[in-house]
PDB file of C-alpha atoms and ligand atoms in Angstrom:
ATOM      1  CA  MET O 289     139.019  93.800 -95.671  1.00  0.00           C
ATOM      2  CA  GLU O 290     140.750  97.723 -95.888  1.00  0.00           C
ATOM      3  CA  TYR O 291     139.963 100.262 -92.952  1.00  0.00           C
ATOM      4  CA  ILE O 292     141.958 103.407 -92.203  1.00  0.00           C
ATOM      5  CA  PHE O 293     143.428 103.742 -89.128  1.00  0.00           C
ATOM      6  CA  ARG O 294     142.722 107.073 -87.972  1.00  0.00           C
ATOM      7  CA  ILE O 295     144.691 107.850 -85.196  1.00  0.00           C
ATOM      8  CA  LEU O 296     145.703 111.144 -82.967  1.00  0.00           C
ATOM      9  CA  ARG O 297     149.538 111.663 -83.257  1.00  0.00           C
ATOM     10  CA  TYR O 298     151.283 113.213 -80.789  1.00  0.00           C
ATOM     11  CA  ASP O 299     155.288 114.136 -78.912  1.00  0.00           C
ATOM     12  CA  PRO O 300     155.197 116.501 -77.146  1.00  0.00           C
ATOM     13  CA  LEU O 301     159.191 117.042 -77.276  1.00  0.00           C
ATOM     14  CA  LYS O 302     158.992 117.955 -80.976  1.00  0.00           C
ATOM     15  CA  ASP O 303     154.568 117.875 -82.076  1.00  0.00           C
ATOM     16  CA  GLU O 304     153.591 121.681 -81.064  1.00  0.00           C
ATOM     17  CA  ARG O 305     150.295 119.825 -80.720  1.00  0.00           C
ATOM     18  CA  PRO O 306     148.038 116.174 -81.054  1.00  0.00           C
ATOM     19  CA  SER O 307     146.596 115.578 -84.836  1.00  0.00           C
ATOM     20  CA  PHE O 308     145.711 113.097 -87.072  1.00  0.00           C
ATOM     21  CA  GLN O 309     148.040 110.379 -89.781  1.00  0.00           C
ATOM     22  CA  ASP O 310     145.875 107.635 -91.167  1.00  0.00           C
ATOM     23  CA  TYR O 311     147.181 104.637 -91.667  1.00  0.00           C
ATOM     24  CA  SER O 312     145.423 101.741 -94.701  1.00  0.00           C
ATOM     25  CA  PHE O 313     145.545  98.486 -93.249  1.00  0.00           C
ATOM     26  CA  ARG O 314     143.738  95.153 -94.312  1.00  0.00           C
ATOM     27  CA  THR O 315     143.027  93.153 -90.757  1.00  0.00           C
ATOM     28  CA  GLU O 316     142.176  89.659 -90.501  1.00  0.00           C
ATOM     29  CA  GLU O 317     139.713  87.680 -89.727  1.00  0.00           C
ATOM     30  CA  LYS O 318     139.012  87.790 -86.616  1.00  0.00           C
ATOM     31  CA  MET O 319     141.977  90.886 -85.186  1.00  0.00           C
ATOM     32  CA  SER O 320     141.652  93.083 -82.287  1.00  0.00           C
ATOM     33  CA  VAL O 321     142.263  96.471 -82.223  1.00  0.00           C
ATOM     34  CA  LEU O 322     145.896  96.038 -80.512  1.00  0.00           C
ATOM     35  CA  GLU O 323     146.619  93.649 -82.837  1.00  0.00           C
ATOM     36  CA  ALA O 324     146.479  96.202 -85.918  1.00  0.00           C
ATOM     37  CA  LEU O 325     147.587  98.399 -84.300  1.00  0.00           C
ATOM     38  CA  MET O 326     150.477  95.952 -83.618  1.00  0.00           C
ATOM     39  CA  ASP O 327     151.093  95.445 -87.294  1.00  0.00           C
ATOM     40  CA  ILE O 328     150.641  99.074 -88.255  1.00  0.00           C
ATOM     41  CA  ARG O 329     154.161  99.603 -86.179  1.00  0.00           C
ATOM     42  CA  ASN O 330     156.037  97.174 -86.894  1.00  0.00           C
ATOM     43  CA  GLU O 331     155.536  97.394 -90.911  1.00  0.00           C
ATOM     44  CA  GLN O 332     154.397 101.291 -91.497  1.00  0.00           C
ATOM     45  CA  ASP O 333     155.282 103.528 -88.897  1.00  0.00           C
ATOM     46  CA  SER O 334     157.838 102.226 -86.124  1.00  0.00           C
ATOM     47  CA  THR O 335     157.482 105.567 -84.249  1.00  0.00           C
ATOM     48  CA  LEU O 336     153.859 104.630 -83.130  1.00  0.00           C
ATOM     49  CA  SER O 337     153.390 104.076 -79.644  1.00  0.00           C
ATOM     50  CA  PHE O 338     150.722 102.390 -77.500  1.00  0.00           C
ATOM     51  CA  ARG O 339     150.740 100.815 -74.044  1.00  0.00           C
ATOM     52  CA  TYR O 340     149.712  97.076 -74.122  1.00  0.00           C
ATOM     53  CA  SER O 341     150.944  93.571 -71.830  1.00  0.00           C
ATOM     54  CA  CYS O 342     148.172  90.837 -71.458  1.00  0.00           C
ATOM     55  CA  ARG O 343     146.771  91.023 -74.568  1.00  0.00           C
ATOM     56  CA  GLU O 344     143.910  89.303 -73.309  1.00  0.00           C
ATOM     57  CA  ALA O 345     141.323  92.337 -70.830  1.00  0.00           C
ATOM     58  CA  ILE O 346     143.159  91.323 -67.705  1.00  0.00           C
ATOM     59  CA  CYS O 347     146.019  93.344 -67.335  1.00  0.00           C
ATOM     60  CA  GLY O 348     144.311  97.716 -68.291  1.00  0.00           C
ATOM     61  CA  SER O 349     147.785  98.462 -69.619  1.00  0.00           C
ATOM     62  CA  CYS O 350     145.304  99.041 -72.783  1.00  0.00           C
ATOM     63  CA  GLY O 351     143.245 101.557 -72.726  1.00  0.00           C
ATOM     64  CA  MET O 352     141.689 104.006 -75.153  1.00  0.00           C
ATOM     65  CA  VAL O 353     138.620 105.374 -77.081  1.00  0.00           C
ATOM     66  CA  ILE O 354     138.141 104.196 -80.357  1.00  0.00           C
ATOM     67  CA  ASN O 355     135.560 105.016 -82.890  1.00  0.00           C
ATOM     68  CA  GLY O 356     133.877 107.398 -79.925  1.00  0.00           C
ATOM     69  CA  LYS O 357     133.719 104.248 -76.884  1.00  0.00           C
ATOM     70  CA  PHE O 358     136.047 103.719 -74.110  1.00  0.00           C
ATOM     71  CA  ASP O 359     137.523 100.689 -75.230  1.00  0.00           C
ATOM     72  CA  LEU O 360     141.081  97.947 -74.009  1.00  0.00           C
ATOM     73  CA  ALA O 361     142.321  97.930 -77.757  1.00  0.00           C
ATOM     74  CA  CYS O 362     142.862  94.366 -76.776  1.00  0.00           C
ATOM     75  CA  ARG O 363     139.326  92.720 -76.073  1.00  0.00           C
ATOM     76  CA  ALA O 364     137.603  96.001 -78.984  1.00  0.00           C
ATOM     77  CA  MET O 365     137.959  93.305 -82.692  1.00  0.00           C
ATOM     78  CA  VAL O 366     137.832  95.672 -85.553  1.00  0.00           C
ATOM     79  CA  ASP O 367     134.915  93.806 -87.643  1.00  0.00           C
ATOM     80  CA  SER O 368     132.455  94.370 -85.178  1.00  0.00           C
ATOM     81  CA  LEU O 369     133.177  98.385 -85.626  1.00  0.00           C
ATOM     82  CA  LYS O 370     131.215  98.266 -88.735  1.00  0.00           C
ATOM     83  CA  ALA O 371     132.745 101.623 -89.422  1.00  0.00           C
ATOM     84  CA  PRO O 372     135.695 101.898 -92.543  1.00  0.00           C
ATOM     85  CA  VAL O 373     137.635 104.460 -90.580  1.00  0.00           C
ATOM     86  CA  ILE O 374     138.369 103.094 -86.847  1.00  0.00           C
ATOM     87  CA  VAL O 375     139.650 106.289 -84.536  1.00  0.00           C
ATOM     88  CA  ILE O 376     141.465 105.775 -82.064  1.00  0.00           C
ATOM     89  CA  GLU O 377     142.541 108.255 -79.628  1.00  0.00           C
ATOM     90  CA  PRO O 378     144.379 107.994 -76.137  1.00  0.00           C
ATOM     91  CA  LEU O 379     142.593 108.065 -73.233  1.00  0.00           C
ATOM     92  CA  PRO O 380     141.481 111.747 -72.392  1.00  0.00           C
ATOM     93  CA  ASN O 381     141.672 113.356 -68.316  1.00  0.00           C
ATOM     94  CA  LEU O 382     145.243 112.001 -68.487  1.00  0.00           C
ATOM     95  CA  GLU O 383     148.426 113.306 -69.533  1.00  0.00           C
ATOM     96  CA  ILE O 384     149.485 112.183 -73.781  1.00  0.00           C
ATOM     97  CA  GLN O 385     153.685 111.205 -73.278  1.00  0.00           C
ATOM     98  CA  LYS O 386     153.119 109.219 -76.497  1.00  0.00           C
ATOM     99  CA  ASP O 387     150.953 109.063 -78.913  1.00  0.00           C
ATOM    100  CA  LEU O 388     148.155 106.549 -77.454  1.00  0.00           C
ATOM    101  CA  ALA O 389     151.001 106.015 -73.587  1.00  0.00           C
ATOM    102  CA  VAL O 390     148.810 108.672 -71.310  1.00  0.00           C
ATOM    103  CA  ASN O 391     150.958 109.071 -67.866  1.00  0.00           C
ATOM    104  CA  MET O 392     148.627 107.029 -65.048  1.00  0.00           C
ATOM    105  CA  GLU O 393     150.672 108.763 -61.747  1.00  0.00           C
ATOM    106  CA  PRO O 394     147.260 110.335 -61.358  1.00  0.00           C
ATOM    107  CA  PHE O 395     145.370 107.063 -61.373  1.00  0.00           C
ATOM    108  CA  PHE O 396     147.191 105.645 -59.446  1.00  0.00           C
ATOM    109  CA  ASP O 397     147.832 107.458 -56.836  1.00  0.00           C
ATOM    110  CA  ALA O 398     144.708 107.533 -56.615  1.00  0.00           C
ATOM    111  CA  VAL O 399     144.256 103.912 -55.768  1.00  0.00           C
ATOM    112  CA  HIS O 400     146.688 103.891 -53.675  1.00  0.00           C
ATOM    113  CA  LYS O 401     145.380 106.478 -50.822  1.00  0.00           C
ATOM    114  CA  ILE O 402     142.272 104.310 -50.061  1.00  0.00           C
ATOM    115  CA  GLU O 403     145.757 101.960 -49.058  1.00  0.00           C
ATOM    116  CA  PRO O 404     143.213  98.873 -52.198  1.00  0.00           C
ATOM    117  CA  TYR O 405     144.709  96.119 -50.424  1.00  0.00           C
ATOM    118  CA  VAL O 406     142.727  93.400 -46.768  1.00  0.00           C
ATOM    119  CA  PHE O 407     143.817  94.453 -44.140  1.00  0.00           C
ATOM    120  CA  SER O 408     144.276  91.985 -40.896  1.00  0.00           C
ATOM    121  CA  LYS O 409     146.120  91.300 -37.824  1.00  0.00           C
ATOM    122  CA  LYS O 410     144.213  87.605 -39.272  1.00  0.00           C
ATOM    123  CA  GLN O 411     147.603  85.209 -38.962  1.00  0.00           C
ATOM    124  CA  VAL O 412     147.606  83.524 -42.261  1.00  0.00           C
ATOM    125  CA  LEU O 413     146.053  80.145 -43.311  1.00  0.00           C
ATOM    126  CA  GLU O 414     147.593  77.382 -45.423  1.00  0.00           C
ATOM    127  CA  LYS O 415     144.637  77.485 -47.972  1.00  0.00           C
ATOM    128  CA  GLY O 416     144.194  81.584 -47.809  1.00  0.00           C
ATOM    129  CA  HIS O 417     141.453  83.182 -45.854  1.00  0.00           C
ATOM    130  CA  ARG O 418     138.798  81.608 -47.283  1.00  0.00           C
ATOM    131  CA  ILE O 419     135.488  83.178 -48.270  1.00  0.00           C
ATOM    132  CA  GLU O 420     132.004  82.211 -48.552  1.00  0.00           C
ATOM    133  CA  ASP O 421     129.874  82.807 -52.235  1.00  0.00           C
ATOM    134  CA  LYS O 422     127.189  84.718 -51.288  1.00  0.00           C
ATOM    135  CA  GLU O 423     129.601  86.885 -49.593  1.00  0.00           C
ATOM    136  CA  MET O 424     131.869  86.457 -53.378  1.00  0.00           C
ATOM    137  CA  ASP O 425     128.350  88.001 -55.097  1.00  0.00           C
ATOM    138  CA  LYS O 426     128.403  91.160 -53.073  1.00  0.00           C
ATOM    139  CA  ILE O 427     132.530  91.943 -54.043  1.00  0.00           C
ATOM    140  CA  PHE O 428     132.671  90.169 -57.377  1.00  0.00           C
ATOM    141  CA  GLN O 429     132.203  92.823 -59.377  1.00  0.00           C
ATOM    142  CA  TYR O 430     134.456  94.835 -58.084  1.00  0.00           C
ATOM    143  CA  ILE O 431     137.016  92.708 -58.597  1.00  0.00           C
ATOM    144  CA  ASN O 432     136.962  92.472 -61.307  1.00  0.00           C
ATOM    145  CA  CYS O 433     138.265  95.577 -62.145  1.00  0.00           C
ATOM    146  CA  VAL O 434     141.216  95.831 -64.487  1.00  0.00           C
ATOM    147  CA  LEU O 435     142.349  99.149 -63.526  1.00  0.00           C
ATOM    148  CA  CYS O 436     142.396 100.223 -66.539  1.00  0.00           C
ATOM    149  CA  GLY O 437     141.692 103.520 -65.681  1.00  0.00           C
ATOM    150  CA  CYS O 438     138.505 104.140 -68.489  1.00  0.00           C
ATOM    151  CA  CYS O 439     136.321 105.637 -66.319  1.00  0.00           C
ATOM    152  CA  TYR O 440     138.828 108.022 -64.042  1.00  0.00           C
ATOM    153  CA  SER O 441     139.341 109.503 -67.778  1.00  0.00           C
ATOM    154  CA  ALA O 442     135.591 109.207 -69.000  1.00  0.00           C
ATOM    155  CA  CYS O 443     134.321 111.318 -65.359  1.00  0.00           C
ATOM    156  CA  PRO O 444     133.523 114.938 -65.339  1.00  0.00           C
ATOM    157  CA  VAL O 445     134.464 115.458 -62.097  1.00  0.00           C
ATOM    158  CA  VAL O 446     138.108 114.054 -62.552  1.00  0.00           C
ATOM    159  CA  SER O 447     138.488 116.843 -65.479  1.00  0.00           C
ATOM    160  CA  ARG O 448     138.070 119.366 -63.640  1.00  0.00           C
ATOM    161  CA  ASP O 449     138.278 119.462 -59.635  1.00  0.00           C
ATOM    162  CA  GLU O 450     142.456 117.294 -59.582  1.00  0.00           C
ATOM    163  CA  LYS O 451     141.449 116.331 -55.234  1.00  0.00           C
ATOM    164  CA  TYR O 452     138.746 114.227 -57.002  1.00  0.00           C
ATOM    165  CA  LEU O 453     140.087 110.986 -56.074  1.00  0.00           C
ATOM    166  CA  GLY O 454     137.650 109.552 -59.165  1.00  0.00           C
ATOM    167  CA  PRO O 455     135.848 106.450 -59.246  1.00  0.00           C
ATOM    168  CA  ALA O 456     138.220 103.087 -59.592  1.00  0.00           C
ATOM    169  CA  ALA O 457     139.984 104.164 -56.170  1.00  0.00           C
ATOM    170  CA  LEU O 458     136.067 104.923 -54.514  1.00  0.00           C
ATOM    171  CA  ALA O 459     134.141 102.145 -56.121  1.00  0.00           C
ATOM    172  CA  LYS O 460     137.517  99.849 -55.042  1.00  0.00           C
ATOM    173  CA  LEU O 461     137.793 100.443 -51.834  1.00  0.00           C
ATOM    174  CA  TYR O 462     134.073  99.860 -51.219  1.00  0.00           C
ATOM    175  CA  ARG O 463     134.991  96.180 -52.652  1.00  0.00           C
ATOM    176  CA  PHE O 464     137.426  95.738 -49.440  1.00  0.00           C
ATOM    177  CA  ILE O 465     135.174  97.066 -47.310  1.00  0.00           C
ATOM    178  CA  GLN O 466     132.157  95.014 -48.009  1.00  0.00           C
ATOM    179  CA  ASP O 467     135.234  91.954 -47.732  1.00  0.00           C
ATOM    180  CA  PRO O 468     134.552  90.168 -44.750  1.00  0.00           C
ATOM    181  CA  ARG O 469     138.074  89.705 -44.026  1.00  0.00           C
ATOM    182  CA  ASP O 470     138.900  93.145 -44.654  1.00  0.00           C
ATOM    183  CA  GLU O 471     139.516  94.857 -40.057  1.00  0.00           C
ATOM    184  CA  ARG O 472     139.995  98.356 -41.566  1.00  0.00           C
ATOM    185  CA  PRO O 473     139.648 100.429 -38.569  1.00  0.00           C
ATOM    186  CA  PHE O 474     136.181 103.601 -40.108  1.00  0.00           C
ATOM    187  CA  SER O 475     138.934 105.921 -39.275  1.00  0.00           C
ATOM    188  CA  ASN O 476     140.341 104.471 -42.458  1.00  0.00           C
ATOM    189  CA  TRP O 477     138.044 104.648 -44.874  1.00  0.00           C
ATOM    190  CA  SER O 478     136.008 107.073 -43.563  1.00  0.00           C
ATOM    191  CA  ARG O 479     138.734 109.704 -45.220  1.00  0.00           C
ATOM    192  CA  VAL O 480     136.601 109.653 -47.855  1.00  0.00           C
ATOM    193  CA  ASN O 481     133.974 111.963 -46.500  1.00  0.00           C
ATOM    194  CA  THR O 482     135.057 114.366 -47.884  1.00  0.00           C
ATOM    195  CA  GLU O 483     134.050 116.592 -51.041  1.00  0.00           C
ATOM    196  CA  GLY O 484     137.885 115.108 -53.047  1.00  0.00           C
ATOM    197  CA  GLY O 485     135.877 111.410 -51.979  1.00  0.00           C
ATOM    198  CA  VAL O 486     132.629 110.184 -52.608  1.00  0.00           C
ATOM    199  CA  TRP O 487     130.974 113.077 -52.072  1.00  0.00           C
ATOM    200  CA  GLY O 488     132.884 115.167 -55.341  1.00  0.00           C
ATOM    201  CA  CYS O 489     131.089 112.495 -57.726  1.00  0.00           C
ATOM    202  CA  ASP O 490     128.676 114.238 -59.553  1.00  0.00           C
ATOM    203  CA  THR O 491     126.293 110.571 -60.563  1.00  0.00           C
ATOM    204  CA  VAL O 492     126.186 111.555 -64.273  1.00  0.00           C
ATOM    205  CA  PHE O 493     127.250 107.109 -64.365  1.00  0.00           C
ATOM    206  CA  LYS O 494     129.827 108.123 -67.037  1.00  0.00           C
ATOM    207  CA  CYS O 495     132.437 104.994 -65.428  1.00  0.00           C
ATOM    208  CA  ASN O 496     128.747 102.754 -64.939  1.00  0.00           C
ATOM    209  CA  GLU O 497     128.383 102.895 -69.070  1.00  0.00           C
ATOM    210  CA  VAL O 498     132.399 102.935 -69.941  1.00  0.00           C
ATOM    211  CA  CYS O 499     134.045 100.303 -67.882  1.00  0.00           C
ATOM    212  CA  PRO O 500     135.002  98.123 -70.592  1.00  0.00           C
ATOM    213  CA  LYS O 501     134.132  95.350 -67.018  1.00  0.00           C
ATOM    214  CA  GLU O 502     131.247  95.458 -67.074  1.00  0.00           C
ATOM    215  CA  VAL O 503     131.823  96.651 -63.396  1.00  0.00           C
ATOM    216  CA  ARG O 504     129.686 100.608 -62.087  1.00  0.00           C
ATOM    217  CA  PRO O 505     132.189 102.081 -59.907  1.00  0.00           C
ATOM    218  CA  ALA O 506     129.047 104.708 -59.368  1.00  0.00           C
ATOM    219  CA  ASP O 507     126.884 102.069 -57.766  1.00  0.00           C
ATOM    220  CA  GLY O 508     129.715 101.451 -54.962  1.00  0.00           C
ATOM    221  CA  ILE O 509     130.320 105.761 -54.537  1.00  0.00           C
ATOM    222  CA  GLU O 510     126.262 105.736 -53.629  1.00  0.00           C
ATOM    223  CA  ALA O 511     127.078 102.412 -51.242  1.00  0.00           C
ATOM    224  CA  LEU O 512     129.793 103.679 -50.028  1.00  0.00           C
ATOM    225  CA  ARG O 513     127.857 107.084 -49.666  1.00  0.00           C
ATOM    226  CA  ARG O 514     125.509 105.338 -47.810  1.00  0.00           C
ATOM    227  CA  LYS O 515     127.350 102.995 -45.655  1.00  0.00           C
ATOM    228  CA  LEU O 516     129.229 106.315 -44.120  1.00  0.00           C
ATOM    229  CA  VAL O 517     126.647 108.037 -43.073  1.00  0.00           C
ATOM    230  CA  VAL O 518     124.937 105.177 -41.042  1.00  0.00           C
ATOM    231  CA  GLU O 519     128.334 104.718 -39.859  1.00  0.00           C
ATOM    232  CA  LYS O 520     128.373 108.788 -38.438  1.00  0.00           C
ATOM    233  CA  ILE O 521     124.644 107.751 -37.204  1.00  0.00           C
ATOM    234  CA  LYS O 522     125.199 104.749 -34.973  1.00  0.00           C
ATOM    235  CA  ARG O 523     127.778 106.256 -33.598  1.00  0.00           C
ATOM    236  CA  ILE O 524     125.768 110.324 -33.147  1.00  0.00           C
ATOM    237  CA  PHE O 525     123.611 108.222 -31.034  1.00  0.00           C
ATOM    238  CA  ARG O 526     126.025 105.112 -29.819  1.00  0.00           C
ATOM    239  CA  PHE O 527     127.677 108.619 -28.173  1.00  0.00           C
ATOM    240  CA  LYS O 528     124.260 110.252 -26.883  1.00  0.00           C
ATOM    241  CA  ARG O 529     124.014 106.975 -25.075  1.00  0.00           C
TER     242      ARG O 529
HETATM  243 FE1  FES Y 727     146.447  94.158 -71.381  1.00  0.00          FE
HETATM  244 FE2  FES Y 727     144.672  95.040 -73.416  1.00  0.00          FE
HETATM  245  S1  FES Y 727     147.088  94.119 -73.117  1.00  0.00           S
HETATM  246  S2  FES Y 727     144.363  94.014 -70.834  1.00  0.00           S
END
């Protein structure tokens, strides 16, 4: 079927502002938006820029806005969009480097700040540290995060406050403190007990709505808030005794 791909183009080195460019393109059956973009670049316009790697919704590189919906281009099927015109824009809230490629640095800086790895002094066992299924169930949805940045770029708080860590980083922190193998001290994770951390969230649930992997970061932020409050109360009572 013949489609118009309306793609936001911007080269900061030569364009004054972003503008849309149309490409007509005949797709094959079961073609993803990423495959269509690759063909357009190979056959019509080699200057078109976008990012991708795994092509199977694992690396998180190809996040973009497709007909108004945040998605991974390798996962969005052209036919399922059911529209003759497919509008493709880069992720908002992040600076455009070129066309659909944005600067992900602020997003990854926020993720690094929460130290996204298991803190453990235990010796690593030959078969690794296994955890029970029921413990895994509690963190499984957060493990599904592929760090595509869709939640971060859709977040209204991120758009007005550059100090806010954002939904992906905070949900990832929750994933680690819920992990029975993690031994990070309270002094480490209570650093998010701030306006730039868990209390910055407006709880509009935009992050839950846009995540292409069905993670619910806002739920993690809420749970983290509860955990912080409970821990603080416990510490006050311990201190009074
Ligand atoms: Fe890796 Fe799309 S290319 S998630």
